[in-house]
Coordinates of C-alpha atoms and ligand atoms in Angstrom, one line a residue:
X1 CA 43.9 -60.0 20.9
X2 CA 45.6 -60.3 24.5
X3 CA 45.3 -58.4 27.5
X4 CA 48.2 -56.0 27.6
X5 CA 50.3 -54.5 30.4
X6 CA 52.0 -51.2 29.2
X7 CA 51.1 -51.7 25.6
X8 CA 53.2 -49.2 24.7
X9 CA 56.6 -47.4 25.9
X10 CA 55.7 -45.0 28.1
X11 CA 57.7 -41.6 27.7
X12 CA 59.6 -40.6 31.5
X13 CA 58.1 -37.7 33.3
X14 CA 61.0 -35.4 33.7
X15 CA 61.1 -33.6 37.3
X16 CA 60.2 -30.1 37.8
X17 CA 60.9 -28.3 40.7
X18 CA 57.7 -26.4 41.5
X19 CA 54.8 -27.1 44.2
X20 CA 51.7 -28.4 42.5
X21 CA 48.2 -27.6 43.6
X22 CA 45.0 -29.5 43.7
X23 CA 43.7 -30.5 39.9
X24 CA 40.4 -28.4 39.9
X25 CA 38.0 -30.1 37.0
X26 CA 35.0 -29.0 35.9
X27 CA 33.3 -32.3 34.9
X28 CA 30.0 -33.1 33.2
X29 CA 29.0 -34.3 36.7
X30 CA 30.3 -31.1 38.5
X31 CA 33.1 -29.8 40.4
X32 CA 36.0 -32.1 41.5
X33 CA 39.7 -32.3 43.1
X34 CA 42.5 -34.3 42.6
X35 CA 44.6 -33.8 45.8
X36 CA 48.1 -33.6 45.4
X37 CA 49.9 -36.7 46.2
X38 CA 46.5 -38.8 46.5
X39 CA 45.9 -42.4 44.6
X40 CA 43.6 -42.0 41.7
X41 CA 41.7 -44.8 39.9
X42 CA 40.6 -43.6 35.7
X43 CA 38.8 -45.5 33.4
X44 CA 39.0 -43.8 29.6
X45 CA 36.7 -45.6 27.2
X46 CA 39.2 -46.8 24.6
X47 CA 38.7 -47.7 20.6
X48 CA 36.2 -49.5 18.5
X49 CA 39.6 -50.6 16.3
X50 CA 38.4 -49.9 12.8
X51 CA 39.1 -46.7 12.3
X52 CA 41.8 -45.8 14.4
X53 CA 43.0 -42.9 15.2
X54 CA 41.1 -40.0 14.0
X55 CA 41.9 -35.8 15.6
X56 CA 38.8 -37.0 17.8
X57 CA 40.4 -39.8 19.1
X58 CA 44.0 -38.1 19.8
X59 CA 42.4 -35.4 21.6
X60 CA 40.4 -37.5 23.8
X61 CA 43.3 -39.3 25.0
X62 CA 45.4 -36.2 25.4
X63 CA 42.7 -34.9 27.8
X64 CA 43.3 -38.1 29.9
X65 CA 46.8 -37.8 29.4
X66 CA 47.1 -34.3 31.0
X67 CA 45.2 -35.3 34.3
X68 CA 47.3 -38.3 34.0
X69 CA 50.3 -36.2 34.2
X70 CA 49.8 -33.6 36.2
X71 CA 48.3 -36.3 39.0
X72 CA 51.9 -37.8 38.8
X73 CA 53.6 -34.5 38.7
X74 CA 51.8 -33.9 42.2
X75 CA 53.3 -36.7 43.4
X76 CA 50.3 -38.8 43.1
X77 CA 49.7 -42.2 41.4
X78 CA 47.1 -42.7 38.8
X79 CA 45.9 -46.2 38.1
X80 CA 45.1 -46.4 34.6
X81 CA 42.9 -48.7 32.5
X82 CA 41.4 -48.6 28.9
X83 CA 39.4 -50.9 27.1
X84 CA 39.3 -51.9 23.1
X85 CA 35.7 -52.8 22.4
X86 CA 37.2 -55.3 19.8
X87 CA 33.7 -57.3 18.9
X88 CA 31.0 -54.7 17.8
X89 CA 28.3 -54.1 15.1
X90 CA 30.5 -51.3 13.6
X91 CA 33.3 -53.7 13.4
X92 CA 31.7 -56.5 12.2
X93 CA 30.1 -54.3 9.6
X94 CA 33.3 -52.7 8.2
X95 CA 35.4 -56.4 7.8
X96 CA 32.2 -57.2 6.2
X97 CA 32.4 -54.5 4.1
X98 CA 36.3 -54.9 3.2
X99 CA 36.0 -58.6 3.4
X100 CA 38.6 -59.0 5.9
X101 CA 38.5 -60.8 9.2
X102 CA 37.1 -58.9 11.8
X103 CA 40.1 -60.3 14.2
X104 CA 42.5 -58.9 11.8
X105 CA 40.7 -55.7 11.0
X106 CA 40.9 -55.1 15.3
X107 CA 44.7 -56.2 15.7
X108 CA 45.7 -54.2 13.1
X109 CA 43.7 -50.7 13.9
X110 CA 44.7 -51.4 17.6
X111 CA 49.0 -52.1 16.7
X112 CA 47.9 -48.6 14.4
X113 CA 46.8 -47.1 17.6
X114 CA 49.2 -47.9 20.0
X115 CA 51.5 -46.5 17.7
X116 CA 49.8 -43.2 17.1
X117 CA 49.6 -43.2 20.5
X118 CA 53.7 -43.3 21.6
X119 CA 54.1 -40.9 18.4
X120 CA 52.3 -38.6 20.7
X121 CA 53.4 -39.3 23.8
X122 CA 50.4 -40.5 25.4
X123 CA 51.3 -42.5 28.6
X124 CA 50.4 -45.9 28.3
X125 CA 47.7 -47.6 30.6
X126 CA 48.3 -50.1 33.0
X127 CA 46.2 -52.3 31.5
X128 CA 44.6 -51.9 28.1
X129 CA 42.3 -54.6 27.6
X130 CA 39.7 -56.2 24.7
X131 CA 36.4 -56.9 25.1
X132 CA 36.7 -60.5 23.8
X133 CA 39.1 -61.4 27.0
X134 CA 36.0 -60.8 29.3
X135 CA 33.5 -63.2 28.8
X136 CA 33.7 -64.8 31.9
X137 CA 33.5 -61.4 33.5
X138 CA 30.8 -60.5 31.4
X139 CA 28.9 -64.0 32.2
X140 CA 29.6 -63.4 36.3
X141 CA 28.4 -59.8 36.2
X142 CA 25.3 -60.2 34.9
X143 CA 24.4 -63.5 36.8
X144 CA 25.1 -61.0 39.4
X145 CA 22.7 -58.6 37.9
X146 CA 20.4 -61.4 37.0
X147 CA 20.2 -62.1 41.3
X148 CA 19.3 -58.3 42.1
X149 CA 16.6 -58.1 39.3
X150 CA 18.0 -56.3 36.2
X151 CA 18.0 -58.8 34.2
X152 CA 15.1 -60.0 31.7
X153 CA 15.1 -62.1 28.4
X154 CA 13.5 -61.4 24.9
X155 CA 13.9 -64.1 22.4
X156 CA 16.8 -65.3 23.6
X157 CA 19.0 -62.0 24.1
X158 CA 19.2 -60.4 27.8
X159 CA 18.3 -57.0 28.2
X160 CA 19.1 -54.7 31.4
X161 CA 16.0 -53.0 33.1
X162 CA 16.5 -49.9 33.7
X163 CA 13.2 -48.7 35.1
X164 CA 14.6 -47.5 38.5
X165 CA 17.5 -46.2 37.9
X166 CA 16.6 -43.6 35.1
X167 CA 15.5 -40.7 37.2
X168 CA 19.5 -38.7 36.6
X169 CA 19.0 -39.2 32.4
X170 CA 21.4 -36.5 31.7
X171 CA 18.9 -35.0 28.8
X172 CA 14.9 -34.9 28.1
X173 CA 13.7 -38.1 27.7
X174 CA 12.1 -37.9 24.3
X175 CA 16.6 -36.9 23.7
X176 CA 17.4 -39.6 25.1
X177 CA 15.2 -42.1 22.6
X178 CA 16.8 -40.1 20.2
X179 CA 20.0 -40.1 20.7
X180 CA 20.2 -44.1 22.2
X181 CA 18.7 -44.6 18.4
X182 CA 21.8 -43.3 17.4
X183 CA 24.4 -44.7 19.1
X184 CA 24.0 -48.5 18.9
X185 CA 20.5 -48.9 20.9
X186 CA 17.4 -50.4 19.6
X187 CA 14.6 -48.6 21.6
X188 CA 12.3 -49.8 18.4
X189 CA 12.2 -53.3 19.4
X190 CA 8.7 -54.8 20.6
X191 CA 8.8 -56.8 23.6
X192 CA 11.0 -54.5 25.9
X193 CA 9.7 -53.0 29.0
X194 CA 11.4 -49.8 28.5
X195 CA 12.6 -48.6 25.0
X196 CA 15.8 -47.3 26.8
X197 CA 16.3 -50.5 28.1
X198 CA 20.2 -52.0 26.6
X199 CA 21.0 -55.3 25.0
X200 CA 23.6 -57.0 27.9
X201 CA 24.2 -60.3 26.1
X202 CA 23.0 -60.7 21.9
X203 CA 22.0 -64.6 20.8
X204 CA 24.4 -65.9 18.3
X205 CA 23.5 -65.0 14.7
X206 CA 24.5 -66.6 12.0
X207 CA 27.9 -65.8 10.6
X208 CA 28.8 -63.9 13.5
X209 CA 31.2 -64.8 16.7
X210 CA 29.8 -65.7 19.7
X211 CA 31.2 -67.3 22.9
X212 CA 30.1 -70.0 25.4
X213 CA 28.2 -68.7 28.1
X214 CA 26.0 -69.9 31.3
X215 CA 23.4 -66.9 28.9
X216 CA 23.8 -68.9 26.0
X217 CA 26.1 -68.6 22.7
X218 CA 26.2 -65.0 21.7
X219 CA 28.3 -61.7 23.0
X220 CA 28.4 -58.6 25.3
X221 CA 26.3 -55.6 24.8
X222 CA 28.5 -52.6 24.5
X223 CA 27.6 -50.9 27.9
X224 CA 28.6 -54.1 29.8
X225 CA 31.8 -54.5 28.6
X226 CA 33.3 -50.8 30.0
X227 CA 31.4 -51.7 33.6
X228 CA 33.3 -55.0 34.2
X229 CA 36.7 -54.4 32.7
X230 CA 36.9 -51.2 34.9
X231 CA 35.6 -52.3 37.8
X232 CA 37.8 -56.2 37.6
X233 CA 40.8 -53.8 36.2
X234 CA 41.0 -51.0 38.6
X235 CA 39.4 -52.8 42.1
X236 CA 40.6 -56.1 41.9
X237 CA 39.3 -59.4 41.1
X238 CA 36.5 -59.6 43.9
X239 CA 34.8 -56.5 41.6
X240 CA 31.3 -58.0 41.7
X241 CA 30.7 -56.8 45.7
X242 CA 32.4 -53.9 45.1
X243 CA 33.6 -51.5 48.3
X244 CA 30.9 -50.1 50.3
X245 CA 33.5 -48.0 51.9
X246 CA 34.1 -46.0 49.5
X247 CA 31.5 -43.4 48.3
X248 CA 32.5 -44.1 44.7
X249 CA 34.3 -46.8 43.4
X250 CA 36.7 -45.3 40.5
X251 CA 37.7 -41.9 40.4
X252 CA 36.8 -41.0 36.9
X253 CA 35.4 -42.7 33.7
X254 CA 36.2 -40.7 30.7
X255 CA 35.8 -40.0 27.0
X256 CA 34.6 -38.4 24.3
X257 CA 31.3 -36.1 24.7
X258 CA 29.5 -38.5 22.6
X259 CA 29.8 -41.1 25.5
X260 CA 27.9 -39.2 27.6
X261 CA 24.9 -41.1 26.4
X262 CA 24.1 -43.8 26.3
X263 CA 27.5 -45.2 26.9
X264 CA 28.7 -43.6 30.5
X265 CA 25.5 -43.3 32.0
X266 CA 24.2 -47.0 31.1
X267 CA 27.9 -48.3 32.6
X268 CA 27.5 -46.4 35.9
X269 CA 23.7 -47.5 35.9
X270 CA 24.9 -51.3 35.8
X271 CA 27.6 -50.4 37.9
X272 CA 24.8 -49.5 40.4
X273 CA 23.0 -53.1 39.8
X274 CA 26.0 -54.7 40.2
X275 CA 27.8 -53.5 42.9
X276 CA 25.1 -51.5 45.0
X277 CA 27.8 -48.9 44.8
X278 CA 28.0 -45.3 42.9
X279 CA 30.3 -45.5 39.9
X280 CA 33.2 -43.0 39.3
X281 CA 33.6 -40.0 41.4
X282 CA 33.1 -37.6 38.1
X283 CA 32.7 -38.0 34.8
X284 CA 35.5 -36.1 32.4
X285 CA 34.2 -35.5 28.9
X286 CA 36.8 -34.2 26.4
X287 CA 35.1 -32.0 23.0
X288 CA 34.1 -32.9 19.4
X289 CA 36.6 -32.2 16.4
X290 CA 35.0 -31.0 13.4
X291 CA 37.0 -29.9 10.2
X292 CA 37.1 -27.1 8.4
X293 CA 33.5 -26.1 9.8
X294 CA 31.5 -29.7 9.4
X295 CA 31.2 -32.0 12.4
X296 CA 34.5 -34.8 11.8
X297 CA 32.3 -38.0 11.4
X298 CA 32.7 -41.9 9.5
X299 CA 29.8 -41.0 7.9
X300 CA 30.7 -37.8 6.0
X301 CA 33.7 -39.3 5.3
X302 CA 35.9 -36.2 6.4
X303 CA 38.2 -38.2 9.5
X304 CA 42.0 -36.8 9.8
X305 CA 44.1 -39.9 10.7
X306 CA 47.3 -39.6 12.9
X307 CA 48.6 -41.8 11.3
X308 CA 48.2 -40.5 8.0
X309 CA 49.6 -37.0 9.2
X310 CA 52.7 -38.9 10.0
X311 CA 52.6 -40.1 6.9
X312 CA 52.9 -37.1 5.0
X313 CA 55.7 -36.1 7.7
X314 CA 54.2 -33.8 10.1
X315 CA 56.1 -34.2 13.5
X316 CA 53.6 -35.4 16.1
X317 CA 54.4 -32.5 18.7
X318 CA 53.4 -30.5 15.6
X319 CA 49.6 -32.5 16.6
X320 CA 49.8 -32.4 20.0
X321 CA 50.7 -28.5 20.4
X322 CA 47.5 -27.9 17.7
X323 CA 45.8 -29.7 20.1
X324 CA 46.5 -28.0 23.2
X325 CA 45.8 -25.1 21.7
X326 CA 42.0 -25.4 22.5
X327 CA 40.0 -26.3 25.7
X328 CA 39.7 -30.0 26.1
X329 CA 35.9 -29.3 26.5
X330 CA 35.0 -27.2 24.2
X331 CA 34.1 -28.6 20.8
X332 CA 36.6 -27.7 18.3
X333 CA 37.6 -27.2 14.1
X334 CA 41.0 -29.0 12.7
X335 CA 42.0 -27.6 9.3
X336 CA 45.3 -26.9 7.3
X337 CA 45.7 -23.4 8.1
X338 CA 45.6 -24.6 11.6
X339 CA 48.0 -27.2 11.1
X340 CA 50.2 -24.6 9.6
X341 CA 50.1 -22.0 12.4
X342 CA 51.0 -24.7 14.7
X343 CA 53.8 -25.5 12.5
X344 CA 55.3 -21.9 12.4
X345 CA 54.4 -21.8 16.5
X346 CA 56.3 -24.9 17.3
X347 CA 59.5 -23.4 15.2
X348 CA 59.2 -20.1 17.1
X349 CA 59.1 -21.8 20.8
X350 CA 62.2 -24.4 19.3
X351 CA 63.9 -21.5 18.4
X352 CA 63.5 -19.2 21.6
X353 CA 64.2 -22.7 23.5
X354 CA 67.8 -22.7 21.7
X355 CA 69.3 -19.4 22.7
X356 CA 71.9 -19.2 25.3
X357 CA 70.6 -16.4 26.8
X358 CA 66.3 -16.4 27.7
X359 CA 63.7 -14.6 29.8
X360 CA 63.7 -15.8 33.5
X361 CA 61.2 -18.9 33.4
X362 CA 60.3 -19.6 37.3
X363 CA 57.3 -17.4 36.3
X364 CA 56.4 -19.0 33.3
X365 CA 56.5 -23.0 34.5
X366 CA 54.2 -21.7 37.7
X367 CA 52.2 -19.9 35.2
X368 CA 51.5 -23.2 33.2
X369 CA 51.2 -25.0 36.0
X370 CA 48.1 -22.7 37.7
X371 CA 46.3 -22.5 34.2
X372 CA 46.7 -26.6 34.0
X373 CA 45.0 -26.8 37.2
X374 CA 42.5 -24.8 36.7
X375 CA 40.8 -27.4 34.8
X376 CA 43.4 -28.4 32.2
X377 CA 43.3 -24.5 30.8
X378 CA 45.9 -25.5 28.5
X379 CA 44.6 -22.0 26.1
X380 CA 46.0 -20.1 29.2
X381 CA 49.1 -22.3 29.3
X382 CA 50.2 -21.3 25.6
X383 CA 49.3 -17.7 26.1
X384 CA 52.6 -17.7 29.1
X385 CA 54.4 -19.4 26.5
X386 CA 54.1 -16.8 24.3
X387 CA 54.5 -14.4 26.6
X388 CA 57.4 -15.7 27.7
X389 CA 58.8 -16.3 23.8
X390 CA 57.8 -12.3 23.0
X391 CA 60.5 -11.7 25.8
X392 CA 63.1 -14.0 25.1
X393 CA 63.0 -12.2 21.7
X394 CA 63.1 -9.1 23.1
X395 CA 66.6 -9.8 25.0
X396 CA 65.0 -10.0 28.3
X397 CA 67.7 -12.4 30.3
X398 CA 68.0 -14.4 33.5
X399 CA 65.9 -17.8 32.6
X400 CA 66.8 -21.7 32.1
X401 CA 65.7 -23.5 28.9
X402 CA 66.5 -27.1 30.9
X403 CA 63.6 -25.3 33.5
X404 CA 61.1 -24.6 31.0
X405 CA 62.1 -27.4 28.3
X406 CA 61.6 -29.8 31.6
X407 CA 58.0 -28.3 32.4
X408 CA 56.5 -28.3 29.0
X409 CA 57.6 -32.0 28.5
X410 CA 56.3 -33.4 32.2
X411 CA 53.4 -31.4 32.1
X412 CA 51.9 -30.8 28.5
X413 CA 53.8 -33.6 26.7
X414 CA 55.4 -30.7 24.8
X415 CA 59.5 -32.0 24.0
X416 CA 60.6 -29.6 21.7
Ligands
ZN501 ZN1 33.4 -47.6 27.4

């Protein structure tokens, strides 16, 4: 796997003649502005490439994709950068599992990403890079860590020490042990000082691929990998001292509300140890997808693939517009009668779209416009849509289809 630039084309962000307010977000870490016009730095956690890409997944990066659009629209620039976390347990367990090679198992769930990924018109980042082209990075940051006192060893693996830095645990503690349990922590193991303590760099174990490092042969902890590929990606290649002049050092890390914990909050923690410096301005959290009432998960079995919608021929603004349809916070169901509402929507708005003669749409684009700034209300968005389509259909006259065609592309992603 190589560090890509642009991994994959990037659809043009068609003009639209309207002003553009501040992006108001409600974050998981509170209230925050993108200024019109202003420079923005994002980090979006990107895939563990085995089972790429699930509703959960497209959703997460349509989120991103919306702030990322609607900061260009303003006239802004948004620096960009994901991450593939291409060596993991999960990984290594499913080649295992299929007996394949866990390299190809990655490049080929990432090439099946990327393409998902243009199919619905998800700008590309600037840089999109794997975990297993950091190990220096990885080695550098936590010697750095190692200097300001995070760092201790336990039979050979190095584990962060979190002790001081875990009075903001966004949940109860007891939660917390619960939930780091869960999601790839071991807060079982005898020998740490604090069960909520994670793994930075794993001893090589037999069978599996390590690296040469001044910490031994072995690999990253997850949490690690997302702290120095943002931070070398989005500030620059002296990332270790970070910028004390800045009261944050990224704008915004996002993801999936299952990063929350332990994922975001350990990256920003070793941010902190690292740098001295306060991570991201906020942290952006996009909802769950469940289907047909049950909670969308590997285990059950019950993912919906982009890929495999393709497949079967559904066109991916089809995906995208079912998408849009709910808040990107809220947690969310995916199911066929959805998929054919959306369906019968999209060929209403195509159709309204094609007349010669349509309802005036200055309103409408500033009405989409307000509701996306009002943190990303896209549900508000497709309500003026409608409204708009109810009049078209009703004869009203005196709009331009090139005006609102242009909007809904730049802004939602929407080219009918
Ligand atoms: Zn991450």
């Amino acid at each position: 796997m190589e560090i890509l630039k642009n991994p994959w084309p990037s659809p043009s962000l068609p003009h639209i003649d309207h002003q553009v307010p501040a992006l108001r977000l409600h974050s998981t870490s509170g209230p925050f502005e993108i200024l019109p016009g202003s420079e923005q730095r994002m980090y979006v956690c990107g895939i563990t490439p085995y089972d790429a890409t699930h509703l959960g997944h497209a959703a997460t990066y349509l989120t991103f994709d919306l702030i990322n659009r609607y900061t260009r629209l303003s006239g802004g620039s948004m620096h960009f950068v994901e991450n593939i976390t291409d060596i993991d347990e999960p990984l290594l367990v499913r080649a295992e599992r299929d007996g394949s090679d866990w390299q190809s198992l990655a490049q080929k769930e990432t090439d099946l990403f990327a393409a998902d990924m243009a199919a619905l018109r998800i700008l590309a980042p600037e840089w999109f890079v794997p975990a297993t082209q950091v190990m220096d990075l990885v080695d550098q940051a936590i010697s750095a860590m190692e200097q300001n006192g995070f760092v201790y060893t336990l039979e050979g693996d190095f584990y962060f020490r979190t002790k001081e830095l875990l009075a903001d645990l966004p949940y109860p503690e007891a939660e917390c042990l619960r939930i780091f349990g869960e999601r790839g922590g071991d807060p079982e193991r005898s020998g740490k000082e604090h069960p909520l303590d994670p793994v930075l760099w794993i001893a090589n174990k037999e069978g599996e691929p390590g690296w040469q490092s001044s910490h031994g042969f072995g690999r990253p902890g997850w949490h690690i990998e997302c702290a120095v590929i943002s931070l070398r990606y989005l500030l620059g290649e002296d990332f270790l001292t970070g910028d004390s002049t800045r009261s944050s050092l990224i704008d915004i890390q996002g993801g999936g509300s299952d990063l929350i914990f332990p994922h975001h909050f350990m990256s920003a923690i070793q941010v902190k140890a690292i740098t001295g410096a306060q991570f991201a301005r906020a942290y952006v959290h996009s909802g769950m997808i469940g289907l047909d009432g049950e909670k969308m998960s590997k285990s059950k079995g019950n993912l919906v693939f982009v890929s495999k919608l393709l497949e079967e021929g559904v066109d991916p603004v089809i995906i995208r517009f079912a998408l849009l349809r709910d808040h990107y916070a809220s947690d969310r169901m995916w199911s066929q009668e959805i998929l054919i509402s959306a369906t019968s929507d999209v060929a209403r708005i195509r159709m309204a779209l094609s007349r010669n003669e349509v309802a005036p749409t200055a309103a409408v684009v500033a009405e989409i416009i307000t509701a996306l700034s009002e943190n990303l209300d896209t549900p508000k968005a497709m309500a003026a849509i409608f409204t708009w389509v109810d009049a078209t259909e009703s004869g009203l006259v005196g709009g331009s289809t090139g005006e609102l065609a242009r909007a809904l592309d730049s802004a939602l992603g929407l080219a009918f």
